[in-house]
Coordinates of C-alpha atoms in Angstrom, one line a residue:
X1 CA 113.2 101.2 -33.4
X2 CA 111.1 102.4 -36.3
X3 CA 107.3 102.2 -35.9
X4 CA 105.4 99.6 -38.2
X5 CA 101.9 100.2 -39.3
X6 CA 101.2 96.5 -40.3
X7 CA 102.9 93.3 -40.5
X8 CA 106.6 93.4 -41.2
X9 CA 109.6 90.9 -41.1
X10 CA 113.0 91.6 -39.5
X11 CA 115.5 91.0 -36.7
X12 CA 114.9 94.7 -35.2
X13 CA 112.1 93.9 -32.7
X14 CA 111.5 94.2 -29.1
X15 CA 109.9 91.1 -27.5
X16 CA 108.7 91.5 -24.0
X17 CA 111.5 93.4 -22.5
X18 CA 112.6 97.1 -23.6
X19 CA 115.8 97.0 -25.6
X20 CA 115.8 93.2 -26.1
X21 CA 116.8 91.5 -28.7
X22 CA 117.0 94.9 -30.5
X23 CA 120.6 95.5 -31.2
X24 CA 122.0 92.5 -29.6
X25 CA 122.5 90.4 -32.9
X26 CA 120.7 87.7 -34.5
X27 CA 121.8 85.1 -31.7
X28 CA 119.6 87.0 -29.3
X29 CA 116.8 87.4 -31.7
X30 CA 116.6 83.7 -32.1
X31 CA 116.8 83.1 -28.4
X32 CA 113.9 85.3 -28.2
X33 CA 112.0 83.3 -30.8
X34 CA 112.7 80.1 -28.9
X35 CA 111.3 81.9 -25.7
X36 CA 108.1 83.0 -27.7
X37 CA 107.9 79.2 -28.9
X38 CA 108.1 77.7 -25.7
X39 CA 105.6 80.3 -24.0
X40 CA 103.1 79.7 -26.7
X41 CA 103.6 75.9 -26.4
X42 CA 103.0 76.0 -22.7
X43 CA 100.0 78.4 -23.3
X44 CA 98.2 75.9 -25.5
X45 CA 99.0 73.0 -23.2
X46 CA 97.6 74.8 -20.3
X47 CA 94.5 75.7 -22.3
X48 CA 94.0 72.0 -23.2
X49 CA 94.0 70.7 -19.7
X50 CA 91.0 70.9 -17.4
X51 CA 90.9 73.9 -15.0
X52 CA 89.3 72.4 -12.0
X53 CA 88.1 69.2 -10.4
X54 CA 84.1 68.5 -10.2
X55 CA 84.5 69.1 -6.3
X56 CA 87.1 71.8 -5.2
X57 CA 87.6 71.6 -1.5
X58 CA 88.4 75.0 0.4
X59 CA 92.0 73.9 1.0
X60 CA 93.0 73.6 -2.6
X61 CA 91.0 76.8 -3.7
X62 CA 94.4 78.9 -3.4
X63 CA 96.2 76.3 -5.6
X64 CA 93.4 76.5 -8.3
X65 CA 93.6 80.3 -8.1
X66 CA 97.5 80.4 -8.5
X67 CA 97.3 77.9 -11.4
X68 CA 94.6 80.3 -13.1
X69 CA 96.9 83.3 -12.5
X70 CA 99.6 81.4 -14.1
X71 CA 97.6 80.3 -17.1
X72 CA 96.5 84.1 -17.5
X73 CA 100.0 85.5 -17.2
X74 CA 101.3 82.9 -19.8
X75 CA 98.6 83.9 -22.2
X76 CA 99.0 87.7 -21.8
X77 CA 102.6 87.2 -22.3
X78 CA 102.1 85.5 -25.8
X79 CA 99.6 88.2 -26.6
X80 CA 102.1 90.7 -25.9
X81 CA 104.6 88.9 -28.3
X82 CA 102.0 88.7 -31.1
X83 CA 101.2 92.4 -30.9
X84 CA 104.9 93.4 -32.3
X85 CA 103.3 92.6 -35.6
X86 CA 106.5 90.9 -36.6
X87 CA 105.8 88.0 -38.9
X88 CA 108.6 85.9 -37.7
X89 CA 107.2 86.1 -34.1
X90 CA 103.6 85.6 -35.4
X91 CA 104.7 82.3 -37.1
X92 CA 106.7 81.2 -34.1
X93 CA 103.6 81.7 -31.9
X94 CA 101.5 79.7 -34.2
X95 CA 104.1 76.9 -34.4
X96 CA 104.2 76.8 -30.6
X97 CA 100.5 76.4 -30.4
X98 CA 100.6 73.3 -32.9
X99 CA 103.6 71.8 -31.0
X100 CA 101.8 72.2 -27.9
X101 CA 98.6 70.8 -29.3
X102 CA 100.6 67.8 -30.9
X103 CA 102.7 67.1 -27.7
X104 CA 99.8 67.1 -25.3
X105 CA 97.4 65.1 -27.7
X106 CA 100.1 62.4 -28.4
X107 CA 100.9 62.1 -24.7
X108 CA 97.4 61.5 -23.8
X109 CA 96.8 59.1 -26.6
X110 CA 100.0 57.1 -25.6
X111 CA 99.7 57.2 -21.9
X112 CA 95.9 57.3 -21.4
X113 CA 94.5 55.0 -24.4
X114 CA 90.6 54.8 -24.7
X115 CA 89.9 51.1 -23.4
X116 CA 88.5 48.8 -26.0
X117 CA 85.1 47.7 -25.4
X118 CA 84.6 43.8 -25.3
X119 CA 82.0 42.5 -28.0
X120 CA 78.8 41.3 -26.5
X121 CA 78.5 37.5 -25.8
X122 CA 76.6 35.7 -28.7
X123 CA 73.3 34.2 -27.4
X124 CA 73.9 31.1 -29.6
X125 CA 76.8 30.2 -27.7
X126 CA 75.3 30.5 -24.3

């Protein structure tokens, strides 16, 4: 694999694993881009969700620590994808973050709508 000193575009890139998808054809390159898209989408969705509840009981502390570890792992994997400096990978990461933001925002707006306040009663009618 040739070393690149800046942004570049091409299918001869190694993403996350040594030797993959380099030399395996375009199908594996697009499969790797799909993996990067999904990772960045999940990373954005995790970034938008609250990390802890107001009162953490000691029993659930291990669950919160494991969730934090998973969030950090996914964020680092996305970072490792970006440092390939491949323009296609960087665009895929950005599109994944946008899709994750839209998906979670639309889900929250649809399933948890903001309640509409009732107008105050008119004093003249009372």
